[in-house]
Amino acid sequence: EADIYQTPRYLVIGTGKKITLECSQTMGHDKMYWYQQDPGMELHLIHYSYGVNSTEKGDLSSESTVSRIRTEHFPLTLESARPSHTSQYLCASAPPNTEAFFGQGTRLTVV
Amino acid sequence: AQSVTQLGSHVSVSEGALVLLRCNYSSSVPPYLFWYVQYPNQGLQLLLKYTSAATLVKGINGFEAEFKKSETSFHLTKPSAHMSDAAEYFCAVSGAGSARQLTFGSGTQLTVLP
């Protein structure tokens, strides 16, 4: 059983608010990822990290930012939420040379 | 560079019928290939993976997939569909090595008809 946690599971927030989506894993994985997924659609990689102090932007441009100060923690921040940010955000982590483990996701609605 | 193409965004089968979900990949390095399943309002769960060992891979819930390098394919099959198999299925590819990204296909929604 993978131990990767995302909070909150659901979030409804007003336009212009700053939000942070939390992602934590207890498996000691160096690699962590954030994907954005609209309902019924494919996953788009928006950020990834290969270890502490390493962050890279993914294939899909995003206004969000991430940080990796600790191995187990990979939070995603939106400084000013907008309705176009409404989506599901999935966090994942992976050890070397094998599959990624996913959290349950955060479903964000910006009104 | 790597990419995944899943043919058919929606597949419907009758309960008890064969399930075939298609996945073709491209990769500039030897690929690792994965199938994930996603149930509504959930994260992704790994069904099976190919990491350069046996080309026929068996996964959970009776699913299996065969890596065919000549066809650059990794199709997912199950001999007999069950109602509980209804979900979204994603094929994914990554390259071997330390700096790997995981690239997903667009997904296939599987409907199982009674």
PDB file of C-alpha atoms in Angstrom:
ATOM      1  CA  GLU A   1       0.000   0.000   0.000  1.00  0.00           C
ATOM      2  CA  ALA A   2       1.464   3.302  -1.128  1.00  0.00           C
ATOM      3  CA  ASP A   3       1.635   6.114   1.405  1.00  0.00           C
ATOM      4  CA  ILE A   4       1.061   9.339  -0.430  1.00  0.00           C
ATOM      5  CA  TYR A   5      -1.414  11.847   0.841  1.00  0.00           C
ATOM      6  CA  GLN A   6      -3.044  14.887  -0.629  1.00  0.00           C
ATOM      7  CA  THR A   7      -4.991  17.488   1.253  1.00  0.00           C
ATOM      8  CA  PRO A   8      -7.553  18.803   0.935  1.00  0.00           C
ATOM      9  CA  ARG A   9      -9.553  16.295  -1.127  1.00  0.00           C
ATOM     10  CA  TYR A  10     -12.000  18.966  -2.193  1.00  0.00           C
ATOM     11  CA  LEU A  11     -11.632  22.747  -2.139  1.00  0.00           C
ATOM     12  CA  VAL A  12     -14.010  25.490  -3.243  1.00  0.00           C
ATOM     13  CA  ILE A  13     -12.474  28.929  -3.087  1.00  0.00           C
ATOM     14  CA  GLY A  14     -13.098  32.431  -4.358  1.00  0.00           C
ATOM     15  CA  THR A  15     -11.267  34.153  -7.166  1.00  0.00           C
ATOM     16  CA  GLY A  16      -8.089  35.919  -6.121  1.00  0.00           C
ATOM     17  CA  LYS A  17      -7.379  33.770  -3.084  1.00  0.00           C
ATOM     18  CA  LYS A  18      -4.007  32.193  -2.485  1.00  0.00           C
ATOM     19  CA  ILE A  19      -4.122  28.429  -2.062  1.00  0.00           C
ATOM     20  CA  THR A  20      -1.659  25.663  -1.331  1.00  0.00           C
ATOM     21  CA  LEU A  21      -2.347  22.049  -2.190  1.00  0.00           C
ATOM     22  CA  GLU A  22      -0.441  19.685   0.046  1.00  0.00           C
ATOM     23  CA  CYS A  23       1.229  16.445  -1.000  1.00  0.00           C
ATOM     24  CA  SER A  24       3.237  14.240   1.311  1.00  0.00           C
ATOM     25  CA  GLN A  25       4.766  10.805   0.934  1.00  0.00           C
ATOM     26  CA  THR A  26       6.368   8.610   3.541  1.00  0.00           C
ATOM     27  CA  MET A  27       8.209   6.276   1.190  1.00  0.00           C
ATOM     28  CA  GLY A  28      11.384   8.324   0.816  1.00  0.00           C
ATOM     29  CA  HIS A  29      10.919   8.694  -2.937  1.00  0.00           C
ATOM     30  CA  ASP A  30      13.129  11.251  -4.636  1.00  0.00           C
ATOM     31  CA  LYS A  31      10.864  11.789  -7.629  1.00  0.00           C
ATOM     32  CA  MET A  32       7.576  13.617  -7.187  1.00  0.00           C
ATOM     33  CA  TYR A  33       5.090  14.909  -9.719  1.00  0.00           C
ATOM     34  CA  TRP A  34       2.030  17.130 -10.036  1.00  0.00           C
ATOM     35  CA  TYR A  35      -0.515  16.399 -12.744  1.00  0.00           C
ATOM     36  CA  GLN A  36      -3.569  18.424 -13.721  1.00  0.00           C
ATOM     37  CA  GLN A  37      -6.603  16.535 -14.948  1.00  0.00           C
ATOM     38  CA  ASP A  38      -9.873  17.998 -16.174  1.00  0.00           C
ATOM     39  CA  PRO A  39     -12.924  15.721 -15.766  1.00  0.00           C
ATOM     40  CA  GLY A  40     -12.771  12.803 -18.157  1.00  0.00           C
ATOM     41  CA  MET A  41      -9.601  14.081 -19.716  1.00  0.00           C
ATOM     42  CA  GLU A  42      -5.956  13.102 -19.840  1.00  0.00           C
ATOM     43  CA  LEU A  43      -3.343  13.905 -17.239  1.00  0.00           C
ATOM     44  CA  HIS A  44      -0.985  16.770 -17.926  1.00  0.00           C
ATOM     45  CA  LEU A  45       2.316  17.046 -16.096  1.00  0.00           C
ATOM     46  CA  ILE A  46       2.668  20.539 -14.647  1.00  0.00           C
ATOM     47  CA  HIS A  47       5.587  20.162 -12.215  1.00  0.00           C
ATOM     48  CA  TYR A  48       8.121  17.576 -11.168  1.00  0.00           C
ATOM     49  CA  SER A  49      11.014  17.194  -8.809  1.00  0.00           C
ATOM     50  CA  TYR A  50      13.938  14.791  -8.685  1.00  0.00           C
ATOM     51  CA  GLY A  51      14.851  15.585  -5.101  1.00  0.00           C
ATOM     52  CA  VAL A  52      15.262  18.285  -2.491  1.00  0.00           C
ATOM     53  CA  ASN A  53      15.701  21.757  -4.005  1.00  0.00           C
ATOM     54  CA  SER A  54      14.959  20.387  -7.482  1.00  0.00           C
ATOM     55  CA  THR A  55      11.834  21.573  -9.297  1.00  0.00           C
ATOM     56  CA  GLU A  56      11.027  21.672 -12.989  1.00  0.00           C
ATOM     57  CA  LYS A  57       8.060  22.735 -15.060  1.00  0.00           C
ATOM     58  CA  GLY A  58       6.209  20.039 -16.916  1.00  0.00           C
ATOM     59  CA  ASP A  59       4.707  19.826 -20.366  1.00  0.00           C
ATOM     60  CA  LEU A  60       1.651  21.916 -19.565  1.00  0.00           C
ATOM     61  CA  SER A  61       2.216  25.529 -18.670  1.00  0.00           C
ATOM     62  CA  SER A  62       0.789  26.368 -15.286  1.00  0.00           C
ATOM     63  CA  GLU A  63       0.563  29.513 -13.176  1.00  0.00           C
ATOM     64  CA  SER A  64       1.172  27.433 -10.083  1.00  0.00           C
ATOM     65  CA  THR A  65       4.502  27.075  -8.312  1.00  0.00           C
ATOM     66  CA  VAL A  66       6.005  24.255  -6.277  1.00  0.00           C
ATOM     67  CA  SER A  67       8.729  23.801  -3.710  1.00  0.00           C
ATOM     68  CA  ARG A  68      10.722  20.823  -2.477  1.00  0.00           C
ATOM     69  CA  ILE A  69      12.377  21.707   0.787  1.00  0.00           C
ATOM     70  CA  ARG A  70      11.956  18.245   2.249  1.00  0.00           C
ATOM     71  CA  THR A  71      11.971  14.883   0.485  1.00  0.00           C
ATOM     72  CA  GLU A  72       8.530  13.957   1.738  1.00  0.00           C
ATOM     73  CA  HIS A  73       6.740  17.210   0.959  1.00  0.00           C
ATOM     74  CA  PHE A  74       5.883  18.740  -2.447  1.00  0.00           C
ATOM     75  CA  PRO A  75       3.289  21.504  -2.063  1.00  0.00           C
ATOM     76  CA  LEU A  76       1.712  23.315  -5.001  1.00  0.00           C
ATOM     77  CA  THR A  77       0.729  26.974  -4.645  1.00  0.00           C
ATOM     78  CA  LEU A  78      -1.528  29.264  -6.629  1.00  0.00           C
ATOM     79  CA  GLU A  79      -0.924  32.891  -5.656  1.00  0.00           C
ATOM     80  CA  SER A  80      -4.216  34.130  -7.059  1.00  0.00           C
ATOM     81  CA  ALA A  81      -6.788  31.517  -7.954  1.00  0.00           C
ATOM     82  CA  ARG A  82      -8.966  31.992 -11.027  1.00  0.00           C
ATOM     83  CA  PRO A  83     -11.904  29.986 -12.414  1.00  0.00           C
ATOM     84  CA  SER A  84      -9.615  28.637 -15.148  1.00  0.00           C
ATOM     85  CA  HIS A  85      -7.675  26.844 -12.384  1.00  0.00           C
ATOM     86  CA  THR A  86     -10.695  24.670 -11.640  1.00  0.00           C
ATOM     87  CA  SER A  87      -9.504  21.112 -12.135  1.00  0.00           C
ATOM     88  CA  GLN A  88      -8.328  17.999 -10.365  1.00  0.00           C
ATOM     89  CA  TYR A  89      -4.711  17.996  -9.223  1.00  0.00           C
ATOM     90  CA  LEU A  90      -2.956  14.666  -8.757  1.00  0.00           C
ATOM     91  CA  CYS A  91       0.316  14.232  -6.915  1.00  0.00           C
ATOM     92  CA  ALA A  92       2.567  11.228  -7.413  1.00  0.00           C
ATOM     93  CA  SER A  93       5.917   9.938  -6.233  1.00  0.00           C
ATOM     94  CA  ALA A  94       8.223   7.296  -7.614  1.00  0.00           C
ATOM     95  CA  PRO A  95      11.327   5.339  -6.618  1.00  0.00           C
ATOM     96  CA  PRO A  96      13.995   4.680  -9.259  1.00  0.00           C
ATOM     97  CA  ASN A  97      13.038   2.608 -12.281  1.00  0.00           C
ATOM     98  CA  THR A  98       9.503   1.655 -11.375  1.00  0.00           C
ATOM     99  CA  GLU A  99       5.983   2.943 -11.309  1.00  0.00           C
ATOM    100  CA  ALA A 100       4.647   6.109  -9.754  1.00  0.00           C
ATOM    101  CA  PHE A 101       2.285   6.023  -6.803  1.00  0.00           C
ATOM    102  CA  PHE A 102      -0.601   8.450  -6.837  1.00  0.00           C
ATOM    103  CA  GLY A 103      -2.470  10.305  -4.160  1.00  0.00           C
ATOM    104  CA  GLN A 104      -6.254  10.532  -4.141  1.00  0.00           C
ATOM    105  CA  GLY A 105      -6.196  13.933  -5.775  1.00  0.00           C
ATOM    106  CA  THR A 106      -7.486  17.381  -4.885  1.00  0.00           C
ATOM    107  CA  ARG A 107     -10.538  18.596  -6.727  1.00  0.00           C
ATOM    108  CA  LEU A 108     -10.296  22.386  -6.885  1.00  0.00           C
ATOM    109  CA  THR A 109     -13.185  24.651  -7.791  1.00  0.00           C
ATOM    110  CA  VAL A 110     -12.598  28.373  -8.080  1.00  0.00           C
ATOM    111  CA  VAL A 111     -15.750  30.446  -8.085  1.00  0.00           C
TER     112      VAL A 111
ATOM    113  CA  ALA B   1      10.985  12.388 -26.354  1.00  0.00           C
ATOM    114  CA  GLN B   2       8.137  10.031 -25.618  1.00  0.00           C
ATOM    115  CA  SER B   3       4.418   9.876 -26.188  1.00  0.00           C
ATOM    116  CA  VAL B   4       1.458   7.571 -25.827  1.00  0.00           C
ATOM    117  CA  THR B   5      -1.596   7.157 -28.031  1.00  0.00           C
ATOM    118  CA  GLN B   6      -4.673   5.405 -26.764  1.00  0.00           C
ATOM    119  CA  LEU B   7      -7.054   4.478 -29.540  1.00  0.00           C
ATOM    120  CA  GLY B   8     -10.676   4.912 -28.557  1.00  0.00           C
ATOM    121  CA  SER B   9     -11.629   7.351 -25.845  1.00  0.00           C
ATOM    122  CA  HIS B  10     -14.679   5.226 -25.033  1.00  0.00           C
ATOM    123  CA  VAL B  11     -14.999   1.434 -25.199  1.00  0.00           C
ATOM    124  CA  SER B  12     -18.133  -0.522 -24.348  1.00  0.00           C
ATOM    125  CA  VAL B  13     -18.249  -4.259 -23.825  1.00  0.00           C
ATOM    126  CA  SER B  14     -20.834  -6.657 -22.486  1.00  0.00           C
ATOM    127  CA  GLU B  15     -20.277  -8.345 -19.170  1.00  0.00           C
ATOM    128  CA  GLY B  16     -18.295 -11.522 -19.800  1.00  0.00           C
ATOM    129  CA  ALA B  17     -16.875 -10.315 -23.109  1.00  0.00           C
ATOM    130  CA  LEU B  18     -13.237  -9.717 -23.969  1.00  0.00           C
ATOM    131  CA  VAL B  19     -11.789  -6.358 -22.996  1.00  0.00           C
ATOM    132  CA  LEU B  20      -9.190  -4.861 -25.348  1.00  0.00           C
ATOM    133  CA  LEU B  21      -7.823  -1.387 -24.721  1.00  0.00           C
ATOM    134  CA  ARG B  22      -5.233  -0.193 -27.201  1.00  0.00           C
ATOM    135  CA  CYS B  23      -2.033   1.676 -26.464  1.00  0.00           C
ATOM    136  CA  ASN B  24       0.794   2.637 -28.809  1.00  0.00           C
ATOM    137  CA  TYR B  25       3.890   4.421 -27.650  1.00  0.00           C
ATOM    138  CA  SER B  26       6.902   6.210 -28.977  1.00  0.00           C
ATOM    139  CA  SER B  27      10.126   6.566 -27.066  1.00  0.00           C
ATOM    140  CA  SER B  28      13.676   7.474 -27.986  1.00  0.00           C
ATOM    141  CA  VAL B  29      14.998   5.155 -25.269  1.00  0.00           C
ATOM    142  CA  PRO B  30      13.934   1.671 -24.164  1.00  0.00           C
ATOM    143  CA  PRO B  31      10.565   2.253 -22.573  1.00  0.00           C
ATOM    144  CA  TYR B  32       8.955   1.324 -19.335  1.00  0.00           C
ATOM    145  CA  LEU B  33       5.208   0.965 -19.866  1.00  0.00           C
ATOM    146  CA  PHE B  34       2.338   1.101 -17.425  1.00  0.00           C
ATOM    147  CA  TRP B  35      -1.408   0.738 -17.285  1.00  0.00           C
ATOM    148  CA  TYR B  36      -3.286   2.591 -14.583  1.00  0.00           C
ATOM    149  CA  VAL B  37      -6.979   2.509 -13.665  1.00  0.00           C
ATOM    150  CA  GLN B  38      -8.895   5.441 -12.237  1.00  0.00           C
ATOM    151  CA  TYR B  39     -12.268   5.113 -10.556  1.00  0.00           C
ATOM    152  CA  PRO B  40     -14.480   8.206 -10.152  1.00  0.00           C
ATOM    153  CA  ASN B  41     -13.092  10.806  -7.766  1.00  0.00           C
ATOM    154  CA  GLN B  42     -10.026   8.685  -7.071  1.00  0.00           C
ATOM    155  CA  GLY B  43      -6.333   8.782  -7.854  1.00  0.00           C
ATOM    156  CA  LEU B  44      -4.653   6.356 -10.220  1.00  0.00           C
ATOM    157  CA  GLN B  45      -3.991   2.748  -9.294  1.00  0.00           C
ATOM    158  CA  LEU B  46      -1.359   0.677 -11.055  1.00  0.00           C
ATOM    159  CA  LEU B  47      -2.751  -2.312 -12.957  1.00  0.00           C
ATOM    160  CA  LEU B  48       0.495  -3.639 -14.403  1.00  0.00           C
ATOM    161  CA  LYS B  49       3.894  -2.609 -15.677  1.00  0.00           C
ATOM    162  CA  TYR B  50       6.520  -3.605 -18.216  1.00  0.00           C
ATOM    163  CA  THR B  51      10.107  -2.873 -17.236  1.00  0.00           C
ATOM    164  CA  SER B  52      12.099  -4.875 -19.822  1.00  0.00           C
ATOM    165  CA  ALA B  53      11.552  -8.309 -18.329  1.00  0.00           C
ATOM    166  CA  ALA B  54       8.866 -10.686 -19.689  1.00  0.00           C
ATOM    167  CA  THR B  55       6.926  -9.205 -22.606  1.00  0.00           C
ATOM    168  CA  LEU B  56       3.621 -10.630 -21.397  1.00  0.00           C
ATOM    169  CA  VAL B  57       2.761  -8.925 -18.159  1.00  0.00           C
ATOM    170  CA  LYS B  58       0.026 -10.000 -15.788  1.00  0.00           C
ATOM    171  CA  GLY B  59      -1.564  -7.506 -13.476  1.00  0.00           C
ATOM    172  CA  ILE B  60      -4.270  -7.222 -10.906  1.00  0.00           C
ATOM    173  CA  ASN B  61      -7.957  -7.993 -11.446  1.00  0.00           C
ATOM    174  CA  GLY B  62      -7.252 -10.444 -14.271  1.00  0.00           C
ATOM    175  CA  PHE B  63      -5.745  -7.894 -16.646  1.00  0.00           C
ATOM    176  CA  GLU B  64      -2.687  -8.521 -18.762  1.00  0.00           C
ATOM    177  CA  ALA B  65      -0.750  -6.701 -21.459  1.00  0.00           C
ATOM    178  CA  GLU B  66       1.814  -7.696 -24.046  1.00  0.00           C
ATOM    179  CA  PHE B  67       4.765  -5.536 -25.024  1.00  0.00           C
ATOM    180  CA  LYS B  68       5.332  -5.736 -28.777  1.00  0.00           C
ATOM    181  CA  LYS B  69       8.387  -3.769 -29.768  1.00  0.00           C
ATOM    182  CA  SER B  70       7.860  -4.293 -33.516  1.00  0.00           C
ATOM    183  CA  GLU B  71       4.402  -2.763 -33.254  1.00  0.00           C
ATOM    184  CA  THR B  72       5.305  -0.264 -30.505  1.00  0.00           C
ATOM    185  CA  SER B  73       2.199  -1.438 -28.709  1.00  0.00           C
ATOM    186  CA  PHE B  74       1.189  -2.354 -25.180  1.00  0.00           C
ATOM    187  CA  HIS B  75      -2.486  -3.294 -25.412  1.00  0.00           C
ATOM    188  CA  LEU B  76      -4.429  -4.175 -22.273  1.00  0.00           C
ATOM    189  CA  THR B  77      -6.689  -7.222 -22.263  1.00  0.00           C
ATOM    190  CA  LYS B  78      -8.971  -9.137 -19.968  1.00  0.00           C
ATOM    191  CA  PRO B  79     -10.726 -12.322 -21.105  1.00  0.00           C
ATOM    192  CA  SER B  80     -14.027 -11.659 -19.372  1.00  0.00           C
ATOM    193  CA  ALA B  81     -15.289  -8.225 -18.364  1.00  0.00           C
ATOM    194  CA  HIS B  82     -16.890  -7.647 -14.993  1.00  0.00           C
ATOM    195  CA  MET B  83     -19.171  -4.799 -14.059  1.00  0.00           C
ATOM    196  CA  SER B  84     -16.578  -3.602 -11.556  1.00  0.00           C
ATOM    197  CA  ASP B  85     -14.088  -3.060 -14.413  1.00  0.00           C
ATOM    198  CA  ALA B  86     -15.954   0.057 -15.519  1.00  0.00           C
ATOM    199  CA  ALA B  87     -13.465   2.889 -15.061  1.00  0.00           C
ATOM    200  CA  GLU B  88     -11.007   5.118 -16.886  1.00  0.00           C
ATOM    201  CA  TYR B  89      -7.811   3.429 -18.029  1.00  0.00           C
ATOM    202  CA  PHE B  90      -4.565   5.221 -18.735  1.00  0.00           C
ATOM    203  CA  CYS B  91      -1.494   3.940 -20.537  1.00  0.00           C
ATOM    204  CA  ALA B  92       1.795   5.594 -19.615  1.00  0.00           C
ATOM    205  CA  VAL B  93       5.402   5.493 -20.780  1.00  0.00           C
ATOM    206  CA  SER B  94       8.687   6.490 -19.275  1.00  0.00           C
ATOM    207  CA  GLY B  95      12.279   5.973 -20.314  1.00  0.00           C
ATOM    208  CA  ALA B  96      14.726   3.869 -18.340  1.00  0.00           C
ATOM    209  CA  GLY B  97      17.279   5.853 -16.405  1.00  0.00           C
ATOM    210  CA  SER B  98      17.449   8.149 -13.459  1.00  0.00           C
ATOM    211  CA  ALA B  99      15.798  11.220 -14.982  1.00  0.00           C
ATOM    212  CA  ARG B 100      12.501   9.817 -16.176  1.00  0.00           C
ATOM    213  CA  GLN B 101       9.207  11.526 -16.697  1.00  0.00           C
ATOM    214  CA  LEU B 102       5.950   9.641 -16.847  1.00  0.00           C
ATOM    215  CA  THR B 103       3.860  10.540 -19.895  1.00  0.00           C
ATOM    216  CA  PHE B 104       0.211   9.523 -20.017  1.00  0.00           C
ATOM    217  CA  GLY B 105      -2.156   8.786 -22.828  1.00  0.00           C
ATOM    218  CA  SER B 106      -5.501  10.529 -23.056  1.00  0.00           C
ATOM    219  CA  GLY B 107      -7.333   7.689 -21.369  1.00  0.00           C
ATOM    220  CA  THR B 108     -10.035   5.213 -22.344  1.00  0.00           C
ATOM    221  CA  GLN B 109     -13.349   5.123 -20.542  1.00  0.00           C
ATOM    222  CA  LEU B 110     -14.493   1.509 -20.268  1.00  0.00           C
ATOM    223  CA  THR B 111     -18.208   0.845 -19.931  1.00  0.00           C
ATOM    224  CA  VAL B 112     -19.414  -2.656 -19.100  1.00  0.00           C
ATOM    225  CA  LEU B 113     -22.952  -3.421 -20.197  1.00  0.00           C
ATOM    226  CA  PRO B 114     -25.068  -5.954 -18.298  1.00  0.00           C
TER     227      PRO B 114
END
